[in-house]
XYZ file of C-alpha atoms in Angstrom:
659
model
C 66.151 62.531 79.695
C 68.085 63.975 82.534
C 67.880 62.030 85.831
C 68.680 64.637 88.182
C 65.844 65.876 90.617
C 64.113 69.016 90.042
C 65.718 71.876 92.573
C 63.946 71.584 96.241
C 62.255 68.162 95.704
C 63.758 64.806 96.790
C 64.438 62.433 94.246
C 61.644 60.081 94.941
C 59.244 62.902 94.879
C 60.445 63.678 91.462
C 60.112 60.505 90.218
C 56.368 60.274 91.130
C 55.674 63.310 89.479
C 57.521 62.736 86.310
C 56.071 58.766 85.973
C 52.559 60.400 86.514
C 53.114 62.628 83.251
C 53.797 59.758 81.420
C 51.360 57.365 82.941
C 48.501 60.170 82.195
C 49.318 60.317 78.517
C 49.591 56.577 78.266
C 45.893 56.357 79.961
C 44.683 59.073 77.119
C 46.036 57.324 74.312
C 44.491 53.665 76.085
C 41.115 55.421 76.017
C 41.623 56.482 72.444
C 42.543 52.972 71.363
C 39.859 51.607 73.051
C 37.123 53.927 71.554
C 38.597 53.017 68.412
C 38.176 49.395 68.869
C 34.841 49.728 70.100
C 33.868 52.062 66.962
C 35.432 49.606 64.397
C 33.304 46.690 65.842
C 29.948 48.957 66.002
C 30.924 50.020 62.396
C 31.019 46.618 61.080
C 28.193 45.528 62.823
C 25.886 47.972 61.553
C 27.075 49.624 58.701
C 28.058 46.252 56.638
C 25.614 43.772 55.878
C 26.474 40.019 57.410
C 27.066 38.712 53.662
C 29.882 41.465 53.301
C 31.450 40.629 56.892
C 31.620 37.284 55.524
C 33.243 38.066 52.252
C 35.780 39.975 53.951
C 36.770 37.233 56.448
C 35.407 38.820 59.597
C 32.305 37.037 60.377
C 30.731 34.030 59.485
C 27.291 32.814 58.867
C 25.220 29.329 58.361
C 27.037 27.842 61.183
C 25.456 24.781 63.002
C 26.474 23.186 66.002
C 27.676 19.698 65.411
C 29.077 18.905 68.828
C 28.636 20.141 72.605
C 30.820 19.234 75.405
C 31.548 20.522 78.980
C 34.192 22.720 79.748
C 35.930 24.311 82.784
C 33.510 26.345 85.303
C 30.325 27.377 83.827
C 31.598 27.098 79.883
C 30.596 24.963 77.263
C 32.664 23.688 74.217
C 30.937 23.608 70.635
C 32.190 22.406 67.232
C 30.503 24.811 64.648
C 30.165 23.255 61.181
C 31.022 26.004 58.355
C 29.876 25.952 54.876
C 31.974 24.096 52.418
C 31.301 27.433 50.534
C 33.766 29.383 53.188
C 37.495 29.126 52.910
C 38.676 29.226 56.652
C 42.147 30.136 55.459
C 40.670 33.660 54.692
C 39.069 33.975 58.003
C 40.477 37.102 60.041
C 39.677 35.604 63.824
C 42.074 33.065 65.173
C 42.379 31.076 68.198
C 41.711 33.089 71.510
C 39.778 35.726 69.774
C 36.956 37.030 71.614
C 33.539 36.429 69.236
C 29.645 36.710 69.753
C 27.854 33.699 68.511
C 23.866 34.984 67.292
C 20.950 33.842 65.949
C 18.585 36.594 64.565
C 20.957 39.864 65.422
C 24.788 40.181 67.149
C 23.131 42.441 69.824
C 20.243 40.277 70.706
C 19.755 39.021 74.449
C 20.291 35.803 73.538
C 23.776 36.055 71.846
C 26.488 34.541 73.514
C 30.115 35.190 73.992
C 32.985 33.086 73.898
C 36.706 32.546 72.234
C 37.675 30.749 68.990
C 39.565 27.263 70.387
C 40.521 25.785 67.227
C 40.160 24.754 63.626
C 39.462 21.225 62.654
C 39.063 20.535 59.214
C 35.584 22.676 58.106
C 34.893 23.201 61.605
C 35.880 25.409 64.419
C 35.713 24.512 68.334
C 34.293 27.604 70.309
C 34.163 27.922 74.008
C 31.565 29.669 75.182
C 30.357 31.498 78.256
C 27.614 29.489 78.442
C 25.367 27.019 76.411
C 23.183 28.043 73.691
C 19.550 28.584 73.716
C 18.795 25.897 70.738
C 21.194 23.600 69.094
C 18.995 23.032 66.112
C 19.402 26.107 64.131
C 21.706 28.179 62.244
C 24.305 30.905 63.802
C 26.474 33.620 62.819
C 29.606 34.535 64.473
C 31.178 38.100 64.752
C 34.015 39.412 66.893
C 33.842 41.362 69.784
C 36.303 44.085 71.184
C 38.944 42.616 73.707
C 36.963 44.568 76.791
C 38.985 42.691 79.200
C 42.313 43.671 77.734
C 41.363 47.224 78.058
C 40.034 46.971 81.205
C 43.299 45.474 82.752
C 45.419 48.211 81.176
C 43.541 50.385 82.897
C 43.757 48.785 85.833
C 47.719 48.679 85.477
C 47.822 52.495 84.888
C 45.885 53.218 87.857
C 47.794 50.768 89.969
C 51.403 52.609 88.596
C 49.867 55.650 89.614
C 49.298 54.839 93.010
C 52.517 52.698 93.698
C 54.016 53.797 97.082
C 57.503 55.086 96.549
C 59.518 52.643 98.117
C 57.573 49.812 96.208
C 59.092 47.388 93.942
C 56.510 48.790 91.438
C 57.434 52.217 91.874
C 60.948 51.372 91.542
C 60.489 49.562 88.023
C 57.616 51.895 86.922
C 60.525 54.783 87.472
C 62.885 53.069 85.286
C 60.047 52.157 82.568
C 59.362 55.900 82.486
C 62.582 57.026 82.037
C 62.909 58.936 85.038
C 65.776 57.162 86.234
C 68.186 54.928 84.980
C 68.023 50.876 85.399
C 70.427 49.891 88.125
C 72.489 46.679 87.312
C 73.737 44.717 90.187
C 77.409 43.653 91.110
C 78.229 40.443 89.286
C 77.023 37.255 90.256
C 79.033 33.818 89.825
C 77.228 31.395 87.639
C 77.758 28.194 85.704
C 75.850 27.626 82.315
C 73.034 24.803 82.482
C 72.804 24.861 78.476
C 76.599 24.325 77.808
C 76.113 25.146 74.258
C 75.167 28.791 74.585
C 77.245 31.238 72.334
C 79.555 33.906 74.063
C 76.369 36.852 73.401
C 73.852 34.324 74.819
C 75.858 34.385 77.852
C 76.392 37.550 78.064
C 72.634 38.448 77.811
C 72.124 35.671 80.672
C 74.971 37.164 82.851
C 72.996 40.771 82.348
C 69.359 39.470 83.290
C 70.854 37.651 86.608
C 72.443 40.930 87.392
C 69.008 42.765 86.796
C 68.125 45.386 89.549
C 65.022 46.518 87.901
C 64.645 46.255 84.153
C 67.147 44.354 81.671
C 67.137 44.300 78.124
C 67.617 41.096 75.883
C 67.736 42.203 72.037
C 67.300 39.152 70.027
C 67.255 39.338 65.919
C 65.774 36.743 64.120
C 66.964 33.246 64.801
C 69.443 34.093 67.275
C 67.980 32.016 70.285
C 66.620 34.630 72.167
C 64.226 31.805 73.285
C 66.887 29.529 74.392
C 68.651 32.508 76.416
C 65.537 33.250 78.107
C 64.915 29.468 79.063
C 68.903 29.513 80.596
C 67.618 32.812 82.441
C 64.640 31.059 84.031
C 66.671 28.035 84.917
C 69.355 29.722 86.470
C 66.793 31.869 88.794
C 64.746 28.724 89.830
C 68.200 27.300 90.793
C 68.805 30.464 92.982
C 65.407 29.273 94.683
C 63.413 32.082 92.909
C 59.735 32.007 91.510
C 59.392 33.316 88.180
C 56.453 34.876 85.968
C 56.879 34.256 82.338
C 54.751 36.303 80.058
C 54.471 37.379 76.344
C 51.734 39.390 74.360
C 50.771 36.400 72.450
C 49.606 32.882 73.480
C 51.710 31.371 71.217
C 55.009 32.828 72.606
C 53.849 31.764 76.171
C 53.385 28.076 75.230
C 56.566 28.296 73.089
C 58.915 29.135 75.825
C 56.363 26.961 78.531
C 57.220 23.868 76.286
C 61.086 24.547 76.286
C 60.799 25.277 80.352
C 59.086 21.727 80.909
C 61.586 20.041 78.725
C 64.170 21.491 81.061
C 62.445 19.772 84.123
C 60.758 23.036 85.494
C 57.453 22.684 87.668
C 55.342 25.187 85.689
C 51.732 25.884 85.815
C 49.858 27.710 82.871
C 47.148 30.293 83.838
C 44.453 31.606 81.096
C 41.555 30.560 79.675
C 41.523 27.131 78.220
C 40.872 27.611 74.721
C 43.618 29.774 74.330
C 46.304 27.346 75.529
C 48.332 25.224 73.266
C 47.065 21.371 73.188
C 51.087 20.784 73.966
C 50.931 22.688 77.260
C 47.314 21.448 78.267
C 48.549 19.115 81.125
C 50.536 22.393 82.510
C 47.137 24.393 82.508
C 45.908 25.222 85.950
C 42.580 23.464 85.184
C 44.159 20.429 84.287
C 46.450 20.628 87.317
C 43.338 21.200 89.591
C 41.099 18.188 88.016
C 44.579 16.141 88.614
C 44.755 17.291 92.114
C 41.295 15.773 92.873
C 39.723 18.987 94.247
C 37.460 19.365 90.990
C 35.943 15.897 91.860
C 34.730 16.514 95.019
C 33.705 20.085 94.320
C 31.436 18.769 91.886
C 30.327 16.293 94.297
C 29.321 19.017 96.665
C 27.623 21.004 93.589
C 25.416 18.504 92.715
C 24.317 17.835 96.326
C 23.683 21.635 96.589
C 21.932 21.235 93.451
C 19.612 18.445 94.563
C 19.224 20.270 97.901
C 17.615 23.325 96.151
C 15.051 21.321 94.149
C 14.268 19.818 97.106
C 13.836 22.713 98.820
C 11.354 24.396 96.208
C 8.491 22.199 97.725
C 8.975 22.645 101.017
C 7.892 25.992 103.271
C 9.129 27.661 106.141
C 12.188 26.450 108.091
C 12.919 23.579 106.511
C 12.861 25.212 103.202
C 15.229 27.943 105.002
C 17.381 24.982 106.038
C 17.907 23.400 102.749
C 18.901 26.399 101.129
C 21.528 27.345 103.471
C 22.941 24.047 103.334
C 22.776 24.231 99.633
C 24.515 27.757 100.076
C 27.295 25.833 102.185
C 28.086 23.308 100.013
C 28.946 25.565 97.166
C 31.172 28.014 99.345
C 32.741 24.476 100.413
C 33.219 23.522 96.605
C 34.664 27.079 95.460
C 37.326 26.834 98.498
C 38.094 23.356 97.775
C 39.001 24.567 94.016
C 40.507 27.868 95.223
C 42.798 26.155 97.858
C 43.672 23.463 94.884
C 44.781 26.420 92.558
C 47.032 28.301 95.334
C 48.686 25.438 96.194
C 49.477 24.657 92.473
C 50.460 28.261 92.213
C 52.622 28.248 95.605
C 54.698 24.880 94.437
C 55.483 26.044 90.980
C 58.916 27.054 89.769
C 57.283 28.990 86.961
C 53.944 30.513 86.171
C 53.054 31.210 82.626
C 50.700 33.652 81.287
C 50.049 36.096 78.481
C 50.757 39.597 79.877
C 46.878 40.434 80.019
C 46.763 37.211 81.936
C 49.037 37.940 84.606
C 46.517 40.123 86.148
C 44.714 36.967 86.788
C 42.823 36.669 90.251
C 44.920 33.484 91.278
C 47.799 35.856 91.434
C 46.469 38.747 93.302
C 48.860 40.750 95.033
C 51.990 38.253 94.220
C 55.066 39.740 93.750
C 57.645 37.531 91.488
C 61.468 37.115 92.346
C 61.745 37.881 88.738
C 59.067 38.429 85.626
C 60.497 37.613 82.229
C 58.915 39.252 79.128
C 58.876 37.689 75.513
C 57.958 39.748 72.682
C 58.269 42.881 74.718
C 58.335 44.955 71.565
C 55.033 44.022 70.333
C 53.025 44.904 73.639
C 51.496 48.229 74.346
C 52.869 49.707 77.375
C 49.720 49.327 79.207
C 50.101 45.715 78.953
C 53.359 45.345 79.780
C 52.792 47.176 82.920
C 50.179 44.242 83.861
C 53.077 41.861 83.943
C 55.664 44.950 85.614
C 53.624 45.083 88.496
C 54.496 41.706 89.485
C 57.704 42.272 89.263
C 60.987 42.999 91.771
C 62.952 42.569 88.828
C 62.092 42.578 85.358
C 63.640 40.926 81.670
C 62.483 42.186 78.641
C 63.032 40.348 75.533
C 62.486 41.272 71.747
C 63.378 43.089 68.646
C 62.431 46.792 68.169
C 63.485 45.976 64.390
C 60.500 43.479 63.965
C 56.695 44.030 64.343
C 55.706 46.127 67.116
C 52.368 46.955 68.790
C 49.089 47.059 66.267
C 47.598 50.909 67.292
C 44.455 52.259 65.443
C 43.469 54.615 67.709
C 44.797 57.580 65.674
C 47.748 60.092 65.939
C 47.484 60.228 69.803
C 47.062 56.634 70.170
C 50.361 55.886 67.916
C 52.463 58.661 69.013
C 52.169 56.907 72.667
C 51.446 53.394 72.288
C 53.468 52.947 68.745
C 56.554 52.701 70.658
C 57.593 50.280 73.628
C 59.340 50.714 77.260
C 61.677 48.158 75.840
C 62.513 51.219 72.517
C 62.533 53.713 74.810
C 65.192 52.126 77.623
C 67.169 50.946 74.707
C 67.603 54.194 73.589
C 68.594 55.857 76.380
C 70.214 54.086 79.881
C 68.815 50.523 78.839
C 72.070 49.203 77.039
C 70.744 45.855 75.866
C 72.881 42.760 74.954
C 72.385 41.751 71.330
C 72.479 38.086 70.310
C 74.399 38.049 67.298
C 74.889 34.335 65.873
C 71.735 33.234 64.150
C 70.849 29.771 63.546
C 68.320 30.097 60.923
C 69.369 31.440 57.566
C 71.711 31.036 55.080
C 74.199 33.650 55.045
C 73.531 34.956 52.057
C 69.844 35.463 53.037
C 70.927 36.824 56.688
C 73.664 39.432 55.153
C 71.119 42.176 53.882
C 68.867 42.199 57.053
C 72.087 42.162 59.119
C 73.429 45.083 57.623
C 69.965 47.135 56.829
C 68.697 46.419 60.449
C 71.367 45.248 62.820
C 74.918 47.587 61.837
C 76.528 44.004 60.095
C 76.603 42.628 63.275
C 74.550 39.000 62.511
C 77.070 36.073 62.095
C 75.620 32.848 60.802
C 76.378 29.745 62.782
C 78.651 27.514 61.226
C 75.509 24.718 61.035
C 73.490 27.016 58.544
C 76.160 29.223 56.886
C 75.794 27.311 53.758
C 73.106 25.286 54.071
C 71.135 24.650 50.923
C 67.893 22.761 49.507
C 70.373 20.529 47.587
C 71.259 19.250 51.390
C 67.507 18.174 51.617
C 67.336 16.222 48.505
C 65.592 18.974 46.303
C 66.905 19.110 42.763
C 69.141 22.103 41.755
C 67.732 25.072 39.833
C 69.989 26.461 37.796
C 68.024 29.830 36.745
C 67.750 30.444 40.602
C 71.040 29.303 41.443
C 71.651 31.429 44.719
C 69.955 31.251 48.275
C 68.199 34.473 47.859
C 67.101 35.265 44.258
C 64.796 38.295 43.033
C 62.352 37.648 40.079
C 62.181 41.341 38.982
C 58.627 42.362 37.480
C 59.710 45.852 35.968
C 58.360 46.391 32.343
C 55.657 43.505 32.765
C 52.560 45.984 33.192
C 51.681 43.742 36.189
C 49.816 46.951 37.781
C 48.270 46.658 41.298
C 44.770 47.238 41.798
C 42.778 48.287 45.105
C 39.933 46.556 47.089
C 37.220 49.103 48.530
C 37.992 47.143 51.925
C 39.842 44.413 53.424
C 40.675 43.266 56.920
C 44.155 44.423 57.574
C 47.026 41.886 59.501
C 46.858 38.989 61.110
C 44.744 37.928 64.350
C 48.251 36.970 66.325
C 48.972 40.883 65.869
C 46.173 42.714 65.045
C 42.274 43.279 65.922
C 39.845 40.884 63.652
C 37.671 44.177 63.212
C 40.422 46.173 61.438
C 39.242 46.834 57.887
C 41.223 48.960 55.463
C 41.574 49.627 51.846
C 43.833 46.687 50.443
C 46.063 46.081 47.350
C 46.472 43.061 45.049
C 48.161 42.407 41.746
C 47.143 39.094 39.587
C 50.057 39.281 37.301
C 52.147 38.988 40.176
C 49.563 36.623 41.888
C 50.066 34.335 38.850
C 53.654 34.408 38.892
C 54.248 33.566 42.507
C 52.365 30.588 41.990
C 54.058 29.499 39.198
C 57.264 29.629 41.438
C 55.699 27.950 44.177
C 54.942 24.920 41.815
C 58.388 25.226 40.335
C 59.797 24.769 43.556
C 57.454 21.827 44.320
C 58.577 20.297 41.038
C 62.227 20.101 42.750
C 61.219 17.953 45.330
C 60.750 19.990 48.396
C 57.628 19.361 50.537
C 54.584 21.685 50.404
C 54.956 22.006 54.035
C 58.154 23.275 54.164
C 57.071 26.102 52.080
C 55.936 29.412 52.996
C 54.118 32.404 50.707
C 54.365 35.665 52.330
C 51.944 38.524 50.749
C 52.340 42.070 51.479
C 48.745 42.662 51.588
C 45.598 40.630 52.491
C 43.794 40.703 49.230
C 47.062 39.515 47.541
C 47.007 36.564 50.051
C 43.413 35.678 49.599
C 44.005 35.549 45.814
C 46.869 33.804 45.966
C 45.115 30.881 48.129
C 42.367 30.554 45.394
C 45.195 29.883 42.435
C 46.837 27.346 44.977
C 43.918 25.502 46.429
C 45.785 21.927 45.471
C 48.751 22.983 47.182
C 47.605 24.455 50.089
C 45.705 21.055 50.861
C 48.909 19.222 51.155
C 50.433 21.940 53.312
C 51.938 24.827 51.904
C 51.119 28.269 53.885
C 50.114 31.558 52.788
C 49.677 34.496 54.741
C 50.524 37.996 55.511
C 53.910 39.160 57.434
C 51.907 39.461 60.892
C 51.240 35.906 60.892
C 54.614 34.776 60.260
C 56.354 36.701 62.879
C 58.452 34.042 65.028
C 58.220 31.542 62.656
C 60.671 29.889 59.793
C 60.249 27.467 56.784
C 63.067 25.742 54.243
C 61.811 28.198 51.551
C 60.115 31.280 51.556
C 58.573 33.119 48.632
C 57.728 36.883 49.428
C 55.151 38.622 47.064
C 55.836 42.397 47.277
C 53.005 42.919 45.276
C 52.876 46.826 44.687
C 53.729 47.949 40.970
C 52.438 51.212 39.757
C 54.231 54.336 37.828
C 54.078 56.662 41.171
C 56.444 54.668 43.359
C 53.720 54.511 46.021
C 55.044 52.146 48.538
C 51.998 52.152 51.149
C 52.765 50.405 54.372
C 55.728 48.633 52.388
C 57.627 51.845 53.545
C 57.506 50.175 57.097
C 60.682 48.402 56.758
C 60.054 46.565 59.886
C 57.431 44.483 58.506
C 59.849 43.748 55.655
C 62.644 42.457 58.021
C 60.189 39.550 59.401
C 59.300 38.951 56.038
C 62.803 38.727 54.747
C 64.204 36.703 57.796
C 61.695 33.723 57.884
C 63.518 31.276 55.071
C 65.885 28.815 56.085
C 67.594 27.682 52.859
C 65.676 29.348 49.936
C 64.472 32.981 49.717
C 62.720 34.140 46.758
C 60.893 37.554 46.507
C 58.886 38.839 43.479
C 58.683 42.831 43.093
C 58.776 45.708 40.878
C 62.265 47.248 41.233
C 61.048 50.312 39.251
C 58.618 50.960 41.682
C 60.284 50.287 44.691
C 63.928 51.445 43.687
C 63.584 55.447 44.766
C 63.492 54.179 48.532
C 66.530 53.650 50.312
C 65.859 50.600 52.078
C 64.618 48.595 48.629
C 67.783 50.572 46.694
C 69.913 48.999 49.203
C 68.247 45.723 49.105
C 68.351 46.052 45.196
C 72.267 46.794 45.410
C 72.681 44.102 47.399
C 71.145 41.317 45.120
C 73.255 42.635 42.175
C 76.659 42.389 44.426
C 75.756 38.653 44.478
C 74.255 38.355 41.332
C 70.962 37.135 42.409
C 68.867 39.731 40.320
C 66.560 37.592 37.726
C 63.944 38.964 35.778
C 60.472 38.038 35.128
C 61.216 38.299 31.409
C 63.695 35.444 31.667
C 61.237 32.681 31.655
C 57.898 31.742 32.691
C 58.713 29.646 35.693
C 57.726 26.192 34.385
C 57.963 23.356 36.773
C 60.991 21.137 36.345
């Protein structure tokens, strides 16, 4: 897009007009996305019986409250026991997701909203907005549409539209809208705090320190993106700046927060207590207010106010009026005391941590930060990125457009607008991101194909990992699978795929719980994958160091049934979405699809496959039908690479018995 002003108009006016066009389209797509989310929730609740929702993993029934504890504010924390017949690994509702707890009907007046806090064996901890009416009865649980998320996206779009032309928000908005190019500042002098940063990581830090509005850091798998961001934040704090660190997922926020706290920075984590990692609870705003002593004093005042109200109930006239007035004054003092403590904690923090949605917290009000750092920026739809960008004088966006992007369920209009992100559009225009190139996770042979197919062959394995193998962990060799990456080719086995009627799509870290679509499974593949997992375990690798990634949720459920004992010992099975940002020593990837038409479904989304193929550190085994995949250019190149390194095995060669 050209950056020249239209004839007869000042450049600032042109920027405002062009940005408004983008924001109008963004608003329309966001409304379509909200409508789709609501429709899916309504369809599930009204069009499908509870027992069917439970079987699909999108609801729970026969829950009993076995523990209840107080929580911040008026909330209540409860632990609900789940029937033994329910496999919680198949539940599509995860920590931080909004839910509704009900007894007779999801829409009953007594239904209580809340969020899932965590899993504890065969039970879930929920944080509810209020106490339930009765503890001695059974309840059911359904997902809720994330209305707060949509509300904050709407508000962010409105703020961006209304931004004064000379404001920080207008400047950042116009760069995000591609109506003016990013503006790097003059070179700055700085010395690394982390002396182990490589050349590209230092270049990325330098770019981030010179940002005049938006800077981009492209972090392929295993290249130390988080480590680089920690250096950026530490350098800016050293310069006397206050930084907001955000990400679309709570996991990414907490991961960054743990690293920053270890670096010695003063940090505060905003957000719903149920969504914060136990490792960061001490940094949460609630915990810091509690430690400050403000909560104790406020509780005393509120207790006194409640007593006054009880007394006032038995009085009349002026005496009752005075008691009510004193109670109201005590409540106001209590709120003020907590509010003052919260503001003081935020004021003195070097770093404030929040999700992109949580950046709209009332605690931050109109606060503008010297710098806003957004991790996983390629996973957040633009309206939610705008929530955090509204707080920025300058912004640093980090992510990888070759991994999973935003999940969009609102149809063609929404997909066209929300399916690509500010990061991607800037990177393809004037953004000029620095790409980190040295990866610290994968054996060189595991890395090579993702590097060639997605990163122009630029990735380099760090010396420490380039040749590491399972044998280094005292794991027995397997002469029939003697490469760090290996294909078990099922072509000709006649292990044909099958379709379910409906199946929950995606993982709740990256997709709505109520997204329900047809899915695919393959019993022949599943049995072979289970055998390969047991063979790998027989070599001496602990189950906690193995993950199985299935291309479809229905296949993941089938594999969980086949490997119950191994799962109980720590082996993980899931879909691609749940493994982005994670790694294991060994990973088995089941591509599931096998048909005589060469149909791939969403396997054609090579970004998803890039995630699956880059989770393994020392051993990657792929089970796939080359006859089904081979016509697609990406998979043809993958098969060619496996032939190149002589890592193309066949399911006909053996039945994968344990060693």
